[in-house]
mmCIF file of C-alpha atoms in Angstrom:
data_model
loop_
_atom_site.group_PDB
_atom_site.id
_atom_site.type_symbol
_atom_site.label_atom_id
_atom_site.label_comp_id
_atom_site.label_asym_id
_atom_site.label_seq_id
_atom_site.Cartn_x
_atom_site.Cartn_y
_atom_site.Cartn_z
ATOM 1 C CA MET A 1 -79.769 -19.809 -48.565
ATOM 2 C CA ASN A 2 -80.697 -21.238 -45.220
ATOM 3 C CA GLY A 3 -83.489 -18.856 -44.267
ATOM 4 C CA LYS A 4 -87.126 -19.668 -43.570
ATOM 5 C CA GLY A 5 -88.091 -19.541 -47.251
ATOM 6 C CA THR A 6 -85.479 -22.148 -48.118
ATOM 7 C CA HIS A 7 -86.687 -24.407 -45.340
ATOM 8 C CA LEU A 8 -90.278 -24.147 -46.598
ATOM 9 C CA LYS A 9 -89.161 -24.981 -50.146
ATOM 10 C CA PHE A 10 -87.294 -28.047 -48.898
ATOM 11 C CA ALA A 11 -90.359 -29.148 -46.922
ATOM 12 C CA GLY A 12 -92.712 -28.543 -49.886
ATOM 13 C CA LEU A 13 -90.550 -30.477 -52.336
ATOM 14 C CA GLY A 14 -90.241 -33.233 -49.712
ATOM 15 C CA ILE A 15 -94.035 -33.506 -49.424
ATOM 16 C CA LEU A 16 -94.384 -33.705 -53.232
ATOM 17 C CA LEU A 17 -91.667 -36.369 -53.341
ATOM 18 C CA GLY A 18 -93.084 -38.421 -50.466
ATOM 19 C CA TYR A 19 -96.635 -38.306 -51.844
ATOM 20 C CA SER A 20 -95.481 -39.271 -55.350
ATOM 21 C CA LEU A 21 -93.198 -42.117 -54.259
ATOM 22 C CA SER A 22 -95.991 -43.576 -52.141
ATOM 23 C CA ARG A 23 -98.555 -43.453 -54.982
ATOM 24 C CA ILE A 24 -96.002 -44.845 -57.444
ATOM 25 C CA GLY A 25 -95.565 -47.836 -55.145
ATOM 26 C CA PHE A 26 -91.800 -47.415 -54.730
ATOM 27 C CA ALA A 27 -92.111 -48.071 -50.984
ATOM 28 C CA ASP A 28 -93.739 -51.466 -51.527
ATOM 29 C CA TYR A 29 -91.200 -54.296 -51.169
ATOM 30 C CA GLY A 30 -93.066 -56.531 -53.623
ATOM 31 C CA GLU A 31 -93.216 -53.816 -56.307
ATOM 32 C CA VAL A 32 -89.467 -53.137 -55.996
ATOM 33 C CA HIS A 33 -88.676 -56.859 -56.019
ATOM 34 C CA ARG A 34 -90.796 -57.355 -59.148
ATOM 35 C CA MET A 35 -88.948 -54.452 -60.796
ATOM 36 C CA PHE A 36 -85.580 -56.087 -60.081
ATOM 37 C CA THR A 37 -86.727 -59.526 -61.273
ATOM 38 C CA PHE A 38 -88.421 -58.077 -64.399
ATOM 39 C CA ALA A 39 -91.735 -59.590 -63.286
ATOM 40 C CA ASP A 40 -93.255 -56.102 -63.635
ATOM 41 C CA THR A 41 -91.560 -53.300 -65.592
ATOM 42 C CA ARG A 42 -93.839 -50.436 -64.451
ATOM 43 C CA LEU A 43 -91.417 -49.062 -61.801
ATOM 44 C CA PHE A 44 -88.471 -49.367 -64.181
ATOM 45 C CA PHE A 45 -90.342 -47.391 -66.850
ATOM 46 C CA THR A 46 -91.379 -44.866 -64.196
ATOM 47 C CA PHE A 47 -87.705 -44.270 -63.415
ATOM 48 C CA CYS A 48 -86.786 -44.047 -67.106
ATOM 49 C CA ALA A 49 -89.645 -41.597 -67.739
ATOM 50 C CA ALA A 50 -88.437 -39.492 -64.789
ATOM 51 C CA VAL A 51 -84.911 -39.360 -66.263
ATOM 52 C CA VAL A 52 -86.184 -38.429 -69.751
ATOM 53 C CA ALA A 53 -88.580 -35.762 -68.409
ATOM 54 C CA SER A 54 -85.841 -34.333 -66.155
ATOM 55 C CA ALA A 55 -83.414 -34.281 -69.098
ATOM 56 C CA LEU A 56 -85.972 -32.225 -71.063
ATOM 57 C CA GLY A 57 -86.374 -29.873 -68.090
ATOM 58 C CA PHE A 58 -82.613 -29.457 -67.692
ATOM 59 C CA PHE A 59 -82.401 -28.742 -71.427
ATOM 60 C CA VAL A 60 -85.118 -26.079 -71.289
ATOM 61 C CA PHE A 61 -83.522 -24.398 -68.258
ATOM 62 C CA ARG A 62 -79.937 -25.164 -69.316
ATOM 63 C CA ARG A 63 -78.742 -21.624 -68.583
ATOM 64 C CA MET A 64 -79.538 -22.132 -64.905
ATOM 65 C CA THR A 65 -77.291 -25.180 -64.595
ATOM 66 C CA GLU A 66 -74.236 -23.567 -66.197
ATOM 67 C CA GLY A 67 -72.303 -23.274 -62.928
ATOM 68 C CA TRP A 68 -72.967 -26.832 -61.781
ATOM 69 C CA GLY A 69 -69.895 -28.512 -63.231
ATOM 70 C CA LYS A 70 -69.463 -32.169 -63.964
ATOM 71 C CA LYS A 71 -69.735 -35.069 -61.552
ATOM 72 C CA ARG A 72 -66.301 -36.416 -60.736
ATOM 73 C CA PHE A 73 -65.323 -39.965 -61.476
ATOM 74 C CA HIS A 74 -63.722 -41.154 -58.247
ATOM 75 C CA PRO A 75 -62.789 -44.681 -57.092
ATOM 76 C CA GLY A 76 -65.952 -44.945 -54.970
ATOM 77 C CA ILE A 77 -68.362 -44.753 -57.929
ATOM 78 C CA ILE A 78 -68.223 -48.450 -58.905
ATOM 79 C CA PRO A 79 -67.982 -50.264 -55.526
ATOM 80 C CA GLY A 80 -70.380 -47.733 -53.975
ATOM 81 C CA GLY A 81 -73.019 -48.416 -56.626
ATOM 82 C CA ALA A 82 -72.662 -52.192 -56.216
ATOM 83 C CA ILE A 83 -72.915 -52.058 -52.409
ATOM 84 C CA PHE A 84 -75.955 -49.770 -52.626
ATOM 85 C CA GLY A 85 -77.650 -52.118 -55.122
ATOM 86 C CA LEU A 86 -77.142 -55.070 -52.780
ATOM 87 C CA GLY A 87 -78.630 -53.084 -49.899
ATOM 88 C CA TRP A 88 -81.614 -51.881 -51.937
ATOM 89 C CA ALA A 89 -82.496 -55.411 -53.114
ATOM 90 C CA LEU A 90 -82.252 -56.784 -49.555
ATOM 91 C CA SER A 91 -84.076 -54.061 -47.635
ATOM 92 C CA GLY A 92 -86.330 -52.722 -50.390
ATOM 93 C CA ALA A 93 -85.272 -49.215 -49.383
ATOM 94 C CA CYS A 94 -83.211 -46.434 -50.851
ATOM 95 C CA PRO A 95 -82.444 -43.285 -48.808
ATOM 96 C CA ALA A 96 -85.751 -41.547 -49.700
ATOM 97 C CA ILE A 97 -87.910 -44.687 -49.753
ATOM 98 C CA VAL A 98 -87.247 -45.606 -46.130
ATOM 99 C CA LEU A 99 -88.860 -42.312 -45.079
ATOM 100 C CA VAL A 100 -91.860 -43.042 -47.316
ATOM 101 C CA GLN A 101 -92.235 -46.464 -45.684
ATOM 102 C CA LEU A 102 -92.220 -44.836 -42.249
ATOM 103 C CA GLY A 103 -94.786 -42.253 -43.357
ATOM 104 C CA GLU A 104 -97.079 -45.040 -44.558
ATOM 105 C CA GLY A 105 -96.939 -46.568 -41.082
ATOM 106 C CA LYS A 106 -94.433 -49.357 -41.737
ATOM 107 C CA ILE A 107 -92.719 -49.048 -38.368
ATOM 108 C CA LEU A 108 -90.239 -51.830 -39.146
ATOM 109 C CA ALA A 109 -88.589 -49.367 -41.563
ATOM 110 C CA LEU A 110 -87.184 -47.638 -38.468
ATOM 111 C CA THR A 111 -84.692 -50.531 -38.359
ATOM 112 C CA THR A 112 -83.665 -49.763 -41.950
ATOM 113 C CA LEU A 113 -83.423 -46.013 -41.257
ATOM 114 C CA LEU A 114 -81.088 -46.533 -38.285
ATOM 115 C CA ALA A 115 -79.036 -49.038 -40.298
ATOM 116 C CA ILE A 116 -78.662 -46.538 -43.185
ATOM 117 C CA MET A 117 -77.424 -43.888 -40.742
ATOM 118 C CA LEU A 118 -75.048 -46.422 -39.190
ATOM 119 C CA GLY A 119 -73.743 -47.412 -42.634
ATOM 120 C CA ASN A 120 -73.251 -43.777 -43.614
ATOM 121 C CA TRP A 121 -71.358 -43.085 -40.388
ATOM 122 C CA LEU A 122 -69.248 -46.264 -40.712
ATOM 123 C CA TYR A 123 -68.239 -45.465 -44.285
ATOM 124 C CA GLY A 124 -67.315 -41.916 -43.246
ATOM 125 C CA ARG A 125 -64.896 -43.364 -40.674
ATOM 126 C CA ILE A 126 -63.519 -45.935 -43.099
ATOM 127 C CA HIS A 127 -63.047 -43.264 -45.773
ATOM 128 C CA ARG A 128 -61.140 -40.934 -43.474
ATOM 129 C CA ARG A 129 -58.977 -43.780 -42.186
ATOM 130 C CA PHE A 130 -58.085 -45.601 -45.419
ATOM 131 C CA PHE A 131 -58.991 -43.602 -48.523
ATOM 132 C CA ARG A 132 -57.656 -40.382 -49.938
ATOM 133 C CA TRP A 133 -59.893 -39.534 -52.861
ATOM 134 C CA GLU A 134 -62.280 -36.613 -53.132
ATOM 135 C CA THR A 135 -65.853 -37.548 -53.982
ATOM 136 C CA GLY A 136 -66.687 -33.991 -54.986
ATOM 137 C CA SER A 137 -70.361 -34.460 -54.344
ATOM 138 C CA CYS A 138 -71.561 -34.845 -50.825
ATOM 139 C CA GLY A 139 -68.979 -33.237 -48.613
ATOM 140 C CA ILE A 140 -67.336 -36.301 -47.078
ATOM 141 C CA MET B 1 -108.917 -35.495 -60.067
ATOM 142 C CA LEU B 2 -107.766 -35.194 -63.629
ATOM 143 C CA ILE B 3 -106.932 -38.825 -64.106
ATOM 144 C CA ALA B 4 -109.328 -41.591 -63.284
ATOM 145 C CA LEU B 5 -107.477 -44.386 -61.513
ATOM 146 C CA ALA B 6 -108.807 -47.610 -60.105
ATOM 147 C CA ASP B 7 -109.198 -47.431 -56.318
ATOM 148 C CA GLY B 8 -105.868 -47.897 -54.609
ATOM 149 C CA ALA B 9 -104.037 -48.542 -57.883
ATOM 150 C CA PHE B 10 -100.475 -47.298 -58.165
ATOM 151 C CA TRP B 11 -99.757 -44.531 -60.651
ATOM 152 C CA PRO B 12 -98.982 -45.456 -64.274
ATOM 153 C CA TRP B 13 -95.339 -45.090 -65.320
ATOM 154 C CA TRP B 14 -95.754 -41.781 -67.161
ATOM 155 C CA LEU B 15 -97.511 -40.051 -64.251
ATOM 156 C CA GLY B 16 -94.911 -41.283 -61.761
ATOM 157 C CA GLY B 17 -92.132 -40.207 -64.105
ATOM 158 C CA LEU B 18 -93.563 -36.704 -64.481
ATOM 159 C CA ALA B 19 -94.025 -36.365 -60.701
ATOM 160 C CA LEU B 20 -90.429 -37.378 -59.927
ATOM 161 C CA ALA B 21 -89.078 -35.132 -62.694
ATOM 162 C CA SER B 22 -91.054 -32.196 -61.280
ATOM 163 C CA VAL B 23 -89.209 -32.676 -57.968
ATOM 164 C CA ALA B 24 -85.815 -32.611 -59.741
ATOM 165 C CA ILE B 25 -86.776 -29.539 -61.794
ATOM 166 C CA GLY B 26 -88.367 -27.978 -58.677
ATOM 167 C CA PHE B 27 -84.997 -28.154 -56.924
ATOM 168 C CA LEU B 28 -83.463 -26.341 -59.909
ATOM 169 C CA LEU B 29 -86.114 -23.601 -60.205
ATOM 170 C CA LEU B 30 -86.784 -22.979 -56.508
ATOM 171 C CA LEU B 31 -83.391 -23.686 -54.946
ATOM 172 C CA ARG B 32 -80.892 -23.707 -57.853
ATOM 173 C CA ARG B 33 -79.622 -26.998 -56.497
ATOM 174 C CA GLN B 34 -79.235 -30.565 -57.582
ATOM 175 C CA PHE B 35 -81.748 -32.895 -56.060
ATOM 176 C CA GLY B 36 -80.129 -35.571 -53.903
ATOM 177 C CA VAL B 37 -81.265 -37.325 -50.750
ATOM 178 C CA SER B 38 -78.210 -39.319 -49.641
ATOM 179 C CA SER B 39 -76.135 -36.158 -49.097
ATOM 180 C CA GLY B 40 -78.769 -35.243 -46.474
ATOM 181 C CA TYR B 41 -77.841 -38.372 -44.511
ATOM 182 C CA THR B 42 -74.159 -37.472 -44.667
ATOM 183 C CA ARG B 43 -74.992 -33.955 -43.479
ATOM 184 C CA LEU B 44 -77.248 -35.120 -40.619
ATOM 185 C CA VAL B 45 -74.857 -37.876 -39.524
ATOM 186 C CA SER B 46 -71.925 -35.465 -39.445
ATOM 187 C CA VAL B 47 -73.954 -33.059 -37.303
ATOM 188 C CA LEU B 48 -74.796 -35.868 -34.862
ATOM 189 C CA GLU B 49 -71.122 -36.824 -34.864
ATOM 190 C CA ASN B 50 -69.850 -33.299 -34.332
ATOM 191 C CA PRO B 51 -72.418 -30.575 -33.500
ATOM 192 C CA GLU B 52 -69.694 -27.909 -33.232
ATOM 193 C CA GLU B 53 -68.794 -28.330 -36.893
ATOM 194 C CA GLU B 54 -72.277 -27.294 -37.975
ATOM 195 C CA LYS B 55 -72.089 -24.123 -35.890
ATOM 196 C CA ALA B 56 -68.657 -23.242 -37.313
ATOM 197 C CA SER B 57 -69.888 -23.913 -40.847
ATOM 198 C CA LYS B 58 -72.905 -21.627 -40.318
ATOM 199 C CA ALA B 59 -70.722 -18.872 -38.873
ATOM 200 C CA PHE B 60 -68.336 -19.140 -41.822
ATOM 201 C CA ALA B 61 -71.169 -19.045 -44.369
ATOM 202 C CA SER B 62 -72.677 -15.880 -42.866
ATOM 203 C CA MET B 63 -69.320 -14.115 -42.534
ATOM 204 C CA ASP B 64 -68.706 -10.784 -44.214
ATOM 205 C CA MET B 65 -66.213 -11.128 -47.104
ATOM 206 C CA GLY B 66 -64.275 -8.069 -45.893
ATOM 207 C CA ASP B 67 -63.873 -9.569 -42.414
ATOM 208 C CA LEU B 68 -62.742 -12.833 -43.965
ATOM 209 C CA GLU B 69 -60.086 -11.057 -46.054
ATOM 210 C CA ALA B 70 -58.854 -9.135 -43.021
ATOM 211 C CA LEU B 71 -58.500 -12.374 -41.068
ATOM 212 C CA LEU B 72 -56.653 -14.080 -43.943
ATOM 213 C CA LEU B 73 -54.363 -11.060 -44.257
ATOM 214 C CA ALA B 74 -53.576 -11.158 -40.543
ATOM 215 C CA ALA B 75 -52.855 -14.890 -40.737
ATOM 216 C CA THR B 76 -50.600 -14.350 -43.769
ATOM 217 C CA ALA B 77 -48.739 -11.610 -41.920
ATOM 218 C CA GLU B 78 -48.206 -13.846 -38.921
ATOM 219 C CA ALA B 79 -47.017 -16.772 -41.031
ATOM 220 C CA SER B 80 -44.672 -14.704 -43.189
ATOM 221 C CA GLY B 81 -43.310 -12.510 -40.383
ATOM 222 C CA ARG B 82 -44.203 -9.292 -42.263
ATOM 223 C CA SER B 83 -46.553 -6.593 -41.101
ATOM 224 C CA VAL B 84 -50.107 -6.259 -42.341
ATOM 225 C CA ASP B 85 -49.406 -2.707 -43.602
ATOM 226 C CA GLU B 86 -46.413 -3.908 -45.586
ATOM 227 C CA LEU B 87 -48.453 -6.661 -47.265
ATOM 228 C CA GLN B 88 -51.287 -4.250 -47.982
ATOM 229 C CA ALA B 89 -48.887 -1.708 -49.510
ATOM 230 C CA GLN B 90 -47.327 -4.377 -51.715
ATOM 231 C CA ASP B 91 -50.789 -5.438 -52.880
ATOM 232 C CA ASP B 92 -51.801 -1.853 -53.668
ATOM 233 C CA ALA B 93 -48.609 -1.303 -55.671
ATOM 234 C CA SER B 94 -48.796 -4.445 -57.772
ATOM 235 C CA ASP B 95 -51.132 -5.047 -60.651
ATOM 236 C CA PRO B 96 -53.379 -7.120 -60.716
ATOM 237 C CA GLY B 97 -52.599 -7.433 -56.999
ATOM 238 C CA MET B 98 -51.524 -10.270 -54.765
ATOM 239 C CA PHE B 99 -54.983 -10.901 -53.495
ATOM 240 C CA VAL B 100 -57.369 -12.406 -55.976
ATOM 241 C CA GLU B 101 -61.063 -11.761 -55.688
ATOM 242 C CA ALA B 102 -62.479 -14.349 -53.299
ATOM 243 C CA PRO B 103 -64.680 -16.742 -55.254
ATOM 244 C CA ARG B 104 -68.331 -16.901 -54.294
ATOM 245 C CA VAL B 105 -68.618 -19.538 -51.635
ATOM 246 C CA VAL B 106 -71.331 -22.048 -52.539
ATOM 247 C CA GLU B 107 -73.178 -22.399 -49.304
ATOM 248 C CA ARG B 108 -73.823 -25.887 -48.063
ATOM 249 C CA VAL B 109 -77.358 -26.939 -47.334
ATOM 250 C CA SER B 110 -77.849 -26.711 -43.583
ATOM 251 C CA ALA B 111 -78.702 -29.824 -41.608
ATOM 252 C CA SER B 112 -82.004 -28.218 -40.596
ATOM 253 C CA ALA B 113 -83.013 -27.739 -44.253
ATOM 254 C CA TYR B 114 -82.339 -31.433 -44.874
ATOM 255 C CA ALA B 115 -84.379 -32.257 -41.782
ATOM 256 C CA MET B 116 -87.270 -30.307 -43.377
ATOM 257 C CA LEU B 117 -86.866 -32.304 -46.601
ATOM 258 C CA PHE B 118 -86.884 -35.602 -44.678
ATOM 259 C CA GLY B 119 -89.887 -34.555 -42.602
ATOM 260 C CA GLY B 120 -91.655 -33.470 -45.807
ATOM 261 C CA ILE B 121 -91.112 -36.885 -47.430
ATOM 262 C CA LEU B 122 -92.522 -38.575 -44.329
ATOM 263 C CA ILE B 123 -95.574 -36.277 -44.190
ATOM 264 C CA GLY B 124 -96.171 -36.516 -47.952
ATOM 265 C CA ALA B 125 -96.215 -40.310 -47.745
ATOM 266 C CA ALA B 126 -98.541 -40.185 -44.727
ATOM 267 C CA ILE B 127 -100.935 -37.865 -46.628
ATOM 268 C CA ALA B 128 -100.924 -40.276 -49.585
ATOM 269 C CA ALA B 129 -101.683 -43.241 -47.321
ATOM 270 C CA VAL B 130 -104.392 -41.476 -45.299
ATOM 271 C CA THR B 131 -106.190 -39.998 -48.325
ATOM 272 C CA HIS B 132 -106.311 -43.429 -49.936
ATOM 273 C CA GLY B 133 -107.542 -45.124 -46.785
ATOM 274 C CA GLU B 134 -104.367 -47.190 -46.588
ATOM 275 C CA PHE B 135 -102.747 -45.753 -43.495
ATOM 276 C CA ALA B 136 -102.199 -48.341 -40.758
ATOM 277 C CA ILE B 137 -99.455 -49.315 -38.366
ATOM 278 C CA HIS B 138 -97.805 -52.257 -40.125
ATOM 279 C CA THR B 139 -95.503 -54.417 -38.055
ATOM 280 C CA GLY B 140 -94.194 -56.313 -41.092
ATOM 281 C CA MET B 141 -92.874 -55.333 -44.524
ATOM 282 C CA GLY B 142 -95.671 -57.063 -46.416
ATOM 283 C CA ALA B 143 -96.487 -60.498 -47.821
ATOM 284 C CA ASP B 144 -93.845 -60.364 -50.582
ATOM 285 C CA TYR B 145 -91.137 -59.649 -48.008
ATOM 286 C CA GLU B 146 -92.313 -62.455 -45.729
ATOM 287 C CA ALA B 147 -92.375 -64.913 -48.642
ATOM 288 C CA LEU B 148 -88.604 -64.372 -48.934
ATOM 289 C CA PHE B 149 -87.471 -63.841 -45.357
ATOM 290 C CA GLY B 150 -90.291 -65.140 -43.115
ATOM 291 C CA ASP B 151 -91.550 -63.120 -40.160
ATOM 292 C CA GLY B 152 -89.279 -64.305 -37.339
ATOM 293 C CA TRP B 153 -86.162 -62.586 -35.975
ATOM 294 C CA VAL B 154 -84.270 -63.572 -39.164
ATOM 295 C CA SER B 155 -86.509 -61.158 -41.090
ATOM 296 C CA TYR B 156 -84.738 -58.233 -39.386
ATOM 297 C CA LEU B 157 -81.360 -59.192 -40.856
ATOM 298 C CA PRO B 158 -81.992 -58.076 -44.482
ATOM 299 C CA LEU B 159 -83.209 -54.714 -43.162
ATOM 300 C CA ILE B 160 -80.142 -54.257 -40.944
ATOM 301 C CA ILE B 161 -77.526 -55.595 -43.383
ATOM 302 C CA GLY B 162 -79.294 -54.017 -46.371
ATOM 303 C CA GLY B 163 -79.646 -50.674 -44.584
ATOM 304 C CA ILE B 164 -75.942 -50.582 -43.678
ATOM 305 C CA CYS B 165 -75.107 -51.342 -47.337
ATOM 306 C CA VAL B 166 -77.442 -48.558 -48.533
ATOM 307 C CA GLY B 167 -75.881 -46.024 -46.134
ATOM 308 C CA ALA B 168 -72.281 -47.021 -46.839
ATOM 309 C CA GLY B 169 -72.725 -47.555 -50.591
ATOM 310 C CA THR B 170 -74.454 -44.242 -51.252
ATOM 311 C CA ARG B 171 -71.840 -42.330 -49.267
ATOM 312 C CA MET B 172 -69.027 -44.189 -51.018
ATOM 313 C CA GLY B 173 -70.542 -43.592 -54.450
ATOM 314 C CA GLY B 174 -71.475 -40.009 -53.593
ATOM 315 C CA GLY B 175 -75.165 -40.346 -54.476
ATOM 316 C CA CYS B 176 -78.225 -42.552 -54.649
ATOM 317 C CA THR B 177 -81.324 -42.997 -56.813
ATOM 318 C CA SER B 178 -82.004 -39.258 -56.724
ATOM 319 C CA GLY B 179 -78.521 -37.709 -56.913
ATOM 320 C CA HIS B 180 -76.900 -40.086 -59.406
ATOM 321 C CA GLY B 181 -79.932 -41.887 -60.816
ATOM 322 C CA LEU B 182 -82.209 -38.942 -61.519
ATOM 323 C CA SER B 183 -80.178 -35.716 -61.366
ATOM 324 C CA GLY B 184 -76.951 -37.179 -62.769
ATOM 325 C CA CYS B 185 -78.298 -39.452 -65.512
ATOM 326 C CA SER B 186 -80.643 -36.779 -66.839
ATOM 327 C CA ARG B 187 -77.625 -34.483 -67.321
ATOM 328 C CA PHE B 188 -75.678 -37.317 -68.991
ATOM 329 C CA GLN B 189 -72.963 -37.400 -66.309
ATOM 330 C CA VAL B 190 -70.791 -40.452 -66.960
ATOM 331 C CA PRO B 191 -70.025 -41.234 -63.262
ATOM 332 C CA SER B 192 -73.771 -41.179 -62.541
ATOM 333 C CA LEU B 193 -74.592 -43.416 -65.510
ATOM 334 C CA VAL B 194 -71.948 -45.930 -64.347
ATOM 335 C CA ASN B 195 -73.106 -45.785 -60.700
ATOM 336 C CA THR B 196 -76.770 -46.162 -61.662
ATOM 337 C CA THR B 197 -76.050 -49.098 -63.969
ATOM 338 C CA LEU B 198 -74.126 -50.724 -61.112
ATOM 339 C CA PHE B 199 -76.832 -50.329 -58.461
ATOM 340 C CA PHE B 200 -79.650 -51.399 -60.752
ATOM 341 C CA GLY B 201 -77.563 -54.301 -62.069
ATOM 342 C CA THR B 202 -76.603 -55.492 -58.579
ATOM 343 C CA GLY B 203 -80.223 -55.159 -57.472
ATOM 344 C CA VAL B 204 -81.309 -57.382 -60.359
ATOM 345 C CA VAL B 205 -78.674 -60.053 -59.638
ATOM 346 C CA VAL B 206 -79.372 -60.125 -55.874
ATOM 347 C CA SER B 207 -83.162 -60.234 -56.371
ATOM 348 C CA LEU B 208 -82.942 -63.068 -58.908
ATOM 349 C CA LEU B 209 -80.649 -64.946 -56.484
ATOM 350 C CA LEU B 210 -83.152 -64.465 -53.654
ATOM 351 C CA ASP B 211 -85.960 -65.869 -55.816
ATOM 352 C CA TRP B 212 -83.767 -68.796 -56.806
ATOM 353 C CA MET B 213 -82.829 -69.506 -53.168
ATOM 354 C CA VAL B 214 -86.452 -69.704 -52.009
ATOM 355 C CA GLY B 215 -87.341 -71.658 -55.139
ATOM 356 C CA ALA B 216 -89.846 -69.172 -56.487
#
C-alpha cells in the first residue's frame, strides 16, 4: 500500500486536483465569496456537477466500493461542519484550496496553512481531553 | 486543447465538475480508497506530534500475520497464567477453534503518501498558473479580500481565525469538501449530506454578514 507506486499515484492525483482547482477558480477569494453570496453560481454548480458525476462513477464501479461501509453519524458532524463553514467563509480556504493558493504564489496562504494545522492539532487535544466518541473516519 | 476558452477564463461548471469527479473516481480505481484531504492533515499533524507512533504503525502494518498471532498467543498465555502449549492444544481440539481468523487489516495511508498528495496539489496549481501566465508572488489575497478586510495587520486575522476553524472543524466533523462533500455526498451518506449542508449553509450566512457589515 505504501510503496513507491502508491506514492506516485498520490502525487499524480494531487497534480490533477491542484491543476483543476486552480483553473476552476476555487482558490480565488472573490470567486468563493461570490459563490457563498449567490452573486455567481458557477462554483456551486461545479461542485454539484462533481457530486453527480462522482455518484455515476461510484454506481458504475459499485462492486469496488462494497467493503467501504457507511459513514458514521457522530456528535462532531454538525458542530464540525458549522465551524468549518465559518472558517472557509473567513479565510477563503478549505484544506485542499490553501495548497492551491500557495502553488499559485499567494504566499499569505502560508498563514492559513499554519493556522489549519494548529486548529487540527488543537481539536485533537480537545477531543482526547473532553470527548469520547469515535469519528470512524480519520483516525483521531 | 479540446475546448476553446477565453484567455485566462475559469473553467465552466461542467468541465470543473468532471475534473473533480475524475479525482474522486481516480482514488477508487488506482488506490481503492476514498478521496479526502483533511485526514491528511490529521495524519501529518499526528506525525509531527509523535514521530514514534508513525514508525510503530509502519512496523505493525508490515508485520507477518503468523508472527502477530504468536505474539498475541504469548500475551494471552501470560495474562491467563496458562502455558502457550496448553492454549494451542485447546484450540486444536475445539471446533471452530478459539482463535478466529484475523481480519484483514486495512492499512492506513502513510504520512509520506499524504505529503506526496499535498506536494502534488501545490505543483499542479503552480503548473496551472505558469502555463496561463498568471504565476506571480502575491503578497495579498486579492482585491475582493481587501475590499472586506483591508490590507493592514487586521487582514491577517480572518486567515488565522478562519484557518484554525477550518482545521478544527474538519477534524471534528471527520471530513471536508472532499471527504464529506464529494466522496460522501456522491455515495448518499447521510452524515456527509448533513455536514456538507452545514458547512455550505454557514459559509453563506457568514459571507452575507460580511457583505452587510462592509455595506456592500
